[in-house]
C-alpha positions as a Markdown table, in Angstrom:
| # | Residue | x | y | z |
|---|---|---|---|---|
| 1 | Met | 0.2 | -0.1 | -0.2 |
| 2 | Ala | 2.8 | 2.7 | 1.1 |
| 3 | Asp | 4.5 | 1.7 | -2.4 |
| 4 | Lys | 1.2 | 2.6 | -4.4 |
| 5 | His | 1.2 | 5.6 | -2.5 |
| 6 | Leu | 4.4 | 6.8 | -3.3 |
| 7 | Ser | 4.0 | 5.8 | -6.9 |
| 8 | Ser | 0.7 | 7.8 | -7.0 |
| 9 | Gln | 2.3 | 10.9 | -5.4 |
| 10 | Phe | 5.4 | 10.9 | -8.1 |
| 11 | Asp | 2.5 | 10.3 | -10.7 |
| 12 | Ala | 0.9 | 13.9 | -9.3 |
| 13 | Glu | 4.3 | 14.8 | -9.3 |
| 14 | Leu | 4.9 | 14.4 | -12.7 |
| 15 | Ser | 1.2 | 15.5 | -14.5 |
| 16 | Asn | 1.6 | 19.0 | -12.2 |
| 17 | Ile | 5.2 | 19.6 | -14.0 |
| 18 | Ser | 3.8 | 18.7 | -17.4 |
| 19 | Thr | 0.6 | 21.0 | -16.7 |
| 20 | Arg | 3.0 | 23.8 | -15.8 |
| 21 | Val | 5.1 | 23.1 | -19.1 |
| 22 | Leu | 1.7 | 23.4 | -21.3 |
| 23 | Glu | 0.9 | 26.8 | -19.2 |
| 24 | Met | 4.3 | 28.3 | -19.8 |
| 25 | Gly | 3.9 | 26.8 | -23.9 |
| 26 | Gly | 0.7 | 29.0 | -24.0 |
| 27 | Ile | 2.4 | 32.0 | -22.8 |
| 28 | Val | 4.9 | 31.7 | -25.5 |
| 29 | Glu | 2.6 | 31.0 | -28.1 |
| 30 | Ser | 0.6 | 34.2 | -27.0 |
| 31 | Gln | 3.7 | 36.2 | -27.0 |
| 32 | Leu | 4.2 | 34.8 | -30.7 |
| 33 | Arg | 0.5 | 35.7 | -31.7 |
| 34 | Gln | 0.7 | 39.0 | -30.3 |
| 35 | Cys | 4.3 | 39.5 | -32.5 |
| 36 | Ile | 2.2 | 38.9 | -35.8 |
| 37 | Tyr | -0.5 | 41.2 | -34.5 |
| 38 | Ala | 2.1 | 43.5 | -34.0 |
| 39 | Leu | 3.8 | 42.9 | -37.5 |
| 40 | His | 0.6 | 43.2 | -39.7 |
| 41 | His | -0.6 | 46.6 | -37.7 |
| 42 | Leu | 2.6 | 47.7 | -36.5 |
| 43 | Ser | 1.5 | 48.5 | -33.4 |
| 44 | Val | 4.0 | 49.8 | -30.3 |
| 45 | Glu | 1.0 | 48.9 | -28.0 |
| 46 | Thr | 1.0 | 45.3 | -28.9 |
| 47 | Ala | 4.8 | 44.9 | -28.9 |
| 48 | Asp | 5.0 | 46.6 | -25.5 |
| 49 | Gln | 2.2 | 43.8 | -24.2 |
| 50 | Val | 4.6 | 40.9 | -25.5 |
| 51 | Leu | 7.3 | 42.4 | -23.3 |
| 52 | Glu | 5.3 | 42.4 | -20.5 |
| 53 | Leu | 4.6 | 38.9 | -20.5 |
| 54 | Glu | 8.6 | 37.9 | -20.2 |
| 55 | His | 9.0 | 38.1 | -16.8 |
| 56 | Arg | 6.1 | 35.5 | -16.6 |
| 57 | Val | 8.2 | 33.0 | -18.5 |
| 58 | Asn | 11.1 | 33.2 | -17.4 |
| 59 | Arg | 9.5 | 32.8 | -13.7 |
| 60 | Leu | 7.8 | 29.2 | -14.9 |
| 61 | Glu | 11.3 | 28.2 | -16.6 |
| 62 | Val | 12.8 | 28.9 | -12.8 |
| 63 | Gln | 10.1 | 26.9 | -11.3 |
| 64 | Ile | 9.8 | 24.1 | -13.2 |
| 65 | Asp | 13.4 | 23.4 | -13.2 |
| 66 | His | 13.1 | 23.8 | -9.7 |
| 67 | Asp | 10.5 | 21.2 | -9.4 |
| 68 | Ile | 12.1 | 18.4 | -12.2 |
| 69 | Thr | 15.3 | 18.7 | -9.9 |
| 70 | Ser | 13.4 | 18.2 | -6.6 |
| 71 | Thr | 11.7 | 15.2 | -7.9 |
| 72 | Met | 14.6 | 13.7 | -9.6 |
| 73 | Ser | 16.5 | 14.0 | -6.5 |
| 74 | Arg | 13.7 | 12.4 | -4.1 |
| 75 | Arg | 12.3 | 9.9 | -6.5 |
| 76 | Gln | 15.0 | 8.8 | -8.4 |
| 77 | Pro | 13.2 | 8.0 | -11.7 |
| 78 | Thr | 14.2 | 5.4 | -14.1 |
| 79 | Ala | 13.6 | 4.6 | -17.7 |
| 80 | Arg | 10.9 | 6.4 | -19.3 |
| 81 | Asp | 10.1 | 8.4 | -16.2 |
| 82 | Leu | 13.6 | 9.7 | -16.0 |
| 83 | Arg | 13.5 | 10.4 | -20.2 |
| 84 | Leu | 10.1 | 12.3 | -19.3 |
| 85 | Leu | 11.9 | 14.8 | -16.9 |
| 86 | Val | 15.2 | 15.3 | -19.0 |
| 87 | Gly | 12.6 | 15.9 | -21.7 |
| 88 | Val | 10.7 | 18.7 | -19.9 |
| 89 | Ser | 14.1 | 20.4 | -19.1 |
| 90 | Arg | 14.9 | 20.8 | -22.9 |
| 91 | Val | 11.4 | 21.9 | -23.7 |
| 92 | Ile | 11.3 | 24.2 | -20.9 |
| 93 | Val | 14.8 | 25.6 | -21.8 |
| 94 | Asn | 13.5 | 26.2 | -25.5 |
| 95 | Leu | 10.2 | 27.8 | -24.7 |
| 96 | Glu | 12.2 | 30.2 | -22.6 |
| 97 | Arg | 14.5 | 31.0 | -25.3 |
| 98 | Ala | 11.4 | 31.0 | -27.9 |
| 99 | Gly | 10.2 | 33.8 | -25.6 |
| 100 | Asp | 13.3 | 35.6 | -25.4 |
| 101 | Glu | 12.9 | 35.4 | -29.4 |
| 102 | Ala | 9.2 | 37.2 | -29.2 |
| 103 | Ser | 10.6 | 39.9 | -26.9 |
| 104 | Arg | 13.7 | 40.6 | -29.1 |
| 105 | Ile | 11.1 | 40.6 | -32.2 |
| 106 | Ala | 9.0 | 43.2 | -30.2 |
| 107 | Arg | 11.8 | 45.3 | -29.1 |
| 108 | Met | 12.8 | 45.3 | -32.5 |
| 109 | Leu | 9.4 | 45.9 | -34.2 |
| 110 | Lys | 9.1 | 49.0 | -31.6 |
| 111 | Ser | 12.5 | 50.5 | -33.0 |
| 112 | Phe | 11.6 | 50.1 | -36.7 |
| 113 | Ile | 8.2 | 52.0 | -36.1 |
| 114 | Glu | 9.5 | 54.3 | -34.2 |
| 115 | Ala | 12.0 | 55.5 | -36.5 |
| 116 | Gly | 9.5 | 55.6 | -39.4 |
| 117 | Ala | 10.8 | 52.9 | -41.5 |
| 118 | Pro | 9.6 | 52.7 | -45.2 |
| 119 | Arg | 6.1 | 51.1 | -45.3 |
| 120 | Ser | 7.3 | 49.9 | -48.8 |
| 121 | Leu | 9.7 | 47.3 | -47.4 |
| 122 | Pro | 8.1 | 43.4 | -47.4 |
| 123 | Val | 6.9 | 43.7 | -43.8 |
| 124 | Val | 4.0 | 41.2 | -45.0 |
| 125 | Asp | 6.3 | 38.4 | -46.0 |
| 126 | Leu | 7.7 | 38.5 | -42.5 |
| 127 | Glu | 4.2 | 38.0 | -41.3 |
| 128 | Thr | 3.8 | 34.9 | -43.1 |
| 129 | Ser | 6.8 | 33.7 | -41.6 |
| 130 | Ala | 5.9 | 34.2 | -38.4 |
| 131 | Lys | 2.5 | 32.3 | -38.5 |
| 132 | His | 4.3 | 29.6 | -39.6 |
| 133 | Ala | 7.1 | 29.6 | -36.7 |
| 134 | Thr | 3.9 | 30.6 | -34.7 |
| 135 | Asp | 2.0 | 27.8 | -36.4 |
| 136 | Gln | 5.2 | 25.1 | -35.5 |
| 137 | Met | 5.5 | 25.8 | -32.1 |
| 138 | His | 1.6 | 25.2 | -31.4 |
| 139 | Gln | 1.8 | 22.0 | -33.0 |
| 140 | Thr | 4.8 | 21.1 | -31.5 |
| 141 | Leu | 3.4 | 21.7 | -28.0 |
| 142 | Asp | 0.3 | 19.9 | -28.8 |
| 143 | Ala | 2.6 | 16.8 | -30.0 |
| 144 | Phe | 4.3 | 16.8 | -26.4 |
| 145 | Ala | 1.1 | 17.1 | -24.6 |
| 146 | Arg | -0.1 | 13.8 | -26.4 |
| 147 | Leu | 3.4 | 12.2 | -26.7 |
| 148 | Asp | 3.0 | 12.0 | -30.6 |
| 149 | Val | 5.9 | 10.9 | -32.1 |
| 150 | Gln | 5.0 | 10.6 | -35.9 |
| 151 | Ala | 3.5 | 14.7 | -35.3 |
| 152 | Ala | 6.5 | 15.2 | -33.8 |
| 153 | Leu | 8.5 | 13.8 | -36.3 |
| 154 | Ala | 6.4 | 15.9 | -39.1 |
| 155 | Ile | 7.5 | 19.0 | -37.4 |
| 156 | Ile | 10.8 | 18.5 | -37.4 |
| 157 | Asn | 10.9 | 17.8 | -40.9 |
| 158 | Glu | 8.7 | 21.0 | -41.8 |
| 159 | Asp | 11.4 | 23.1 | -40.2 |
| 160 | Asp | 13.3 | 23.3 | -43.6 |
| 161 | Arg | 10.2 | 25.3 | -44.7 |
| 162 | Ile | 10.9 | 28.2 | -42.3 |
| 163 | Asp | 14.5 | 28.0 | -43.2 |
| 164 | Ala | 13.8 | 28.0 | -46.9 |
| 165 | Glu | 11.7 | 31.4 | -46.2 |
| 166 | Tyr | 14.5 | 32.6 | -44.2 |
| 167 | Glu | 16.9 | 32.7 | -47.2 |
| 168 | Gly | 14.4 | 33.9 | -49.5 |
| 169 | Tyr | 13.6 | 36.8 | -47.4 |
| 170 | Phe | 17.2 | 37.7 | -47.0 |
| 171 | Arg | 17.7 | 37.6 | -50.7 |
| 172 | Gln | 14.8 | 40.0 | -51.1 |
| 173 | Leu | 15.9 | 42.5 | -48.6 |
| 174 | Ile | 19.6 | 42.5 | -50.1 |
| 175 | Thr | 17.6 | 43.7 | -53.4 |
| 176 | Tyr | 15.8 | 46.3 | -52.1 |
| 177 | Met | 19.0 | 47.8 | -50.2 |
| 178 | Met | 20.9 | 47.5 | -53.9 |
| 179 | Glu | 18.5 | 49.2 | -55.6 |
| 180 | Asp | 17.8 | 51.9 | -52.8 |
| 181 | Pro | 20.5 | 52.4 | -50.6 |
| 182 | Arg | 18.1 | 54.6 | -48.0 |
| 183 | Thr | 16.6 | 51.5 | -47.0 |
| 184 | Ile | 19.9 | 50.0 | -45.6 |
| 185 | Ser | 19.2 | 50.5 | -42.0 |
| 186 | Ser | 15.3 | 49.2 | -41.8 |
| 187 | Ser | 16.3 | 46.7 | -44.3 |
| 188 | Leu | 18.8 | 44.9 | -41.8 |
| 189 | Asn | 16.1 | 45.7 | -39.1 |
| 190 | Leu | 14.1 | 43.6 | -40.8 |
| 191 | Leu | 16.8 | 41.1 | -41.3 |
| 192 | Phe | 16.9 | 40.5 | -37.6 |
| 193 | Leu | 13.5 | 40.3 | -36.9 |
| 194 | Ala | 13.7 | 37.4 | -39.8 |
| 195 | Lys | 16.4 | 35.8 | -38.2 |
| 196 | Ala | 14.4 | 35.9 | -34.7 |
| 197 | Ile | 11.7 | 34.2 | -36.1 |
| 198 | Glu | 13.5 | 31.6 | -37.5 |
| 199 | Arg | 14.8 | 30.7 | -34.5 |
| 200 | Val | 11.6 | 30.1 | -33.1 |
| 201 | Gly | 11.3 | 27.5 | -35.5 |
| 202 | Asp | 14.5 | 26.1 | -34.8 |
| 203 | His | 13.3 | 26.1 | -30.8 |
| 204 | Ala | 9.6 | 24.4 | -31.7 |
| 205 | Lys | 12.0 | 21.7 | -33.7 |
| 206 | Asn | 14.2 | 21.2 | -30.6 |
| 207 | Ile | 11.0 | 20.3 | -28.5 |
| 208 | Ala | 9.8 | 18.0 | -31.1 |
| 209 | Glu | 12.9 | 16.1 | -31.0 |
| 210 | Ala | 12.6 | 16.0 | -27.1 |
| 211 | Thr | 8.9 | 14.7 | -27.5 |
| 212 | Ile | 10.9 | 11.7 | -29.6 |
| 213 | Tyr | 13.2 | 10.9 | -26.8 |
| 214 | Val | 10.6 | 11.2 | -23.9 |
| 215 | Val | 8.6 | 8.1 | -26.0 |
| 216 | Lys | 11.4 | 6.2 | -27.9 |
| 217 | Gly | 14.5 | 7.0 | -25.9 |
| 218 | Ala | 16.1 | 8.2 | -28.9 |
| 219 | Asp | 18.3 | 11.2 | -29.5 |
| 220 | Val | 17.7 | 12.7 | -33.2 |
| 221 | Arg | 19.1 | 15.8 | -32.9 |
| 222 | His | 21.8 | 16.3 | -35.8 |
| 223 | Thr | 20.0 | 13.2 | -37.6 |
| 224 | Thr | 19.1 | 12.8 | -41.3 |
| 225 | Pro | 15.5 | 12.4 | -42.4 |
| 226 | Glu | 16.1 | 8.5 | -43.0 |
| 227 | Gln | 17.9 | 7.9 | -39.5 |
| 228 | Arg | 14.9 | 9.5 | -37.5 |
| 229 | Glu | 12.6 | 7.3 | -39.4 |
| 230 | Ser | 14.8 | 4.3 | -38.5 |
| 231 | Ala | 15.3 | 5.9 | -35.0 |
| 232 | Ile | 11.4 | 5.4 | -34.3 |
| 233 | Gln | 10.6 | 2.2 | -35.7 |
């Protein structure tokens, strides 16, 4: 009976940690969606709202990390329970960094707007990339919540799309700068924004890789699509 009681307590701790991770993920998603709104409407007010959420994300990372460390030291988990805690640790690091990127986007966007940047620059294309990265983050958190390996694998493979969009946007802005040197400063700001968006996609991919690690015990970082397929069989 005592073992059963301890097991129930442990399950409750794991459930609580997972719930708080999804809460953290929800806040990061909110930041990213507000970034999209701010991009579309060139809204300084919305950018400020993104920044106001930053401390909540950072606080949750510290709290969850403490809970993970405490649970591991007291329960000494093994097998899949241990992998879950290690996986959650990877997830919160990437969520915190994605939140940092959202805050970085908000700060750069504020500077871009307040500088009176030319509206002829391709901000709409940047908004499209931000939507893709945000959707990818939502999907990867859903895959983690369901421990869905196939969905996680699809997200990893999809990351190439965001990378390709960044490369295309980079070339587009280079053309703008060559044709009109007056746009160089604003174009460089947009390039930094584009890079931050691309990094959000990278963090979503990292969370998907952590999901596969939890379920299969396989580390699929830095692997080819064929190697990933083989690892999850």
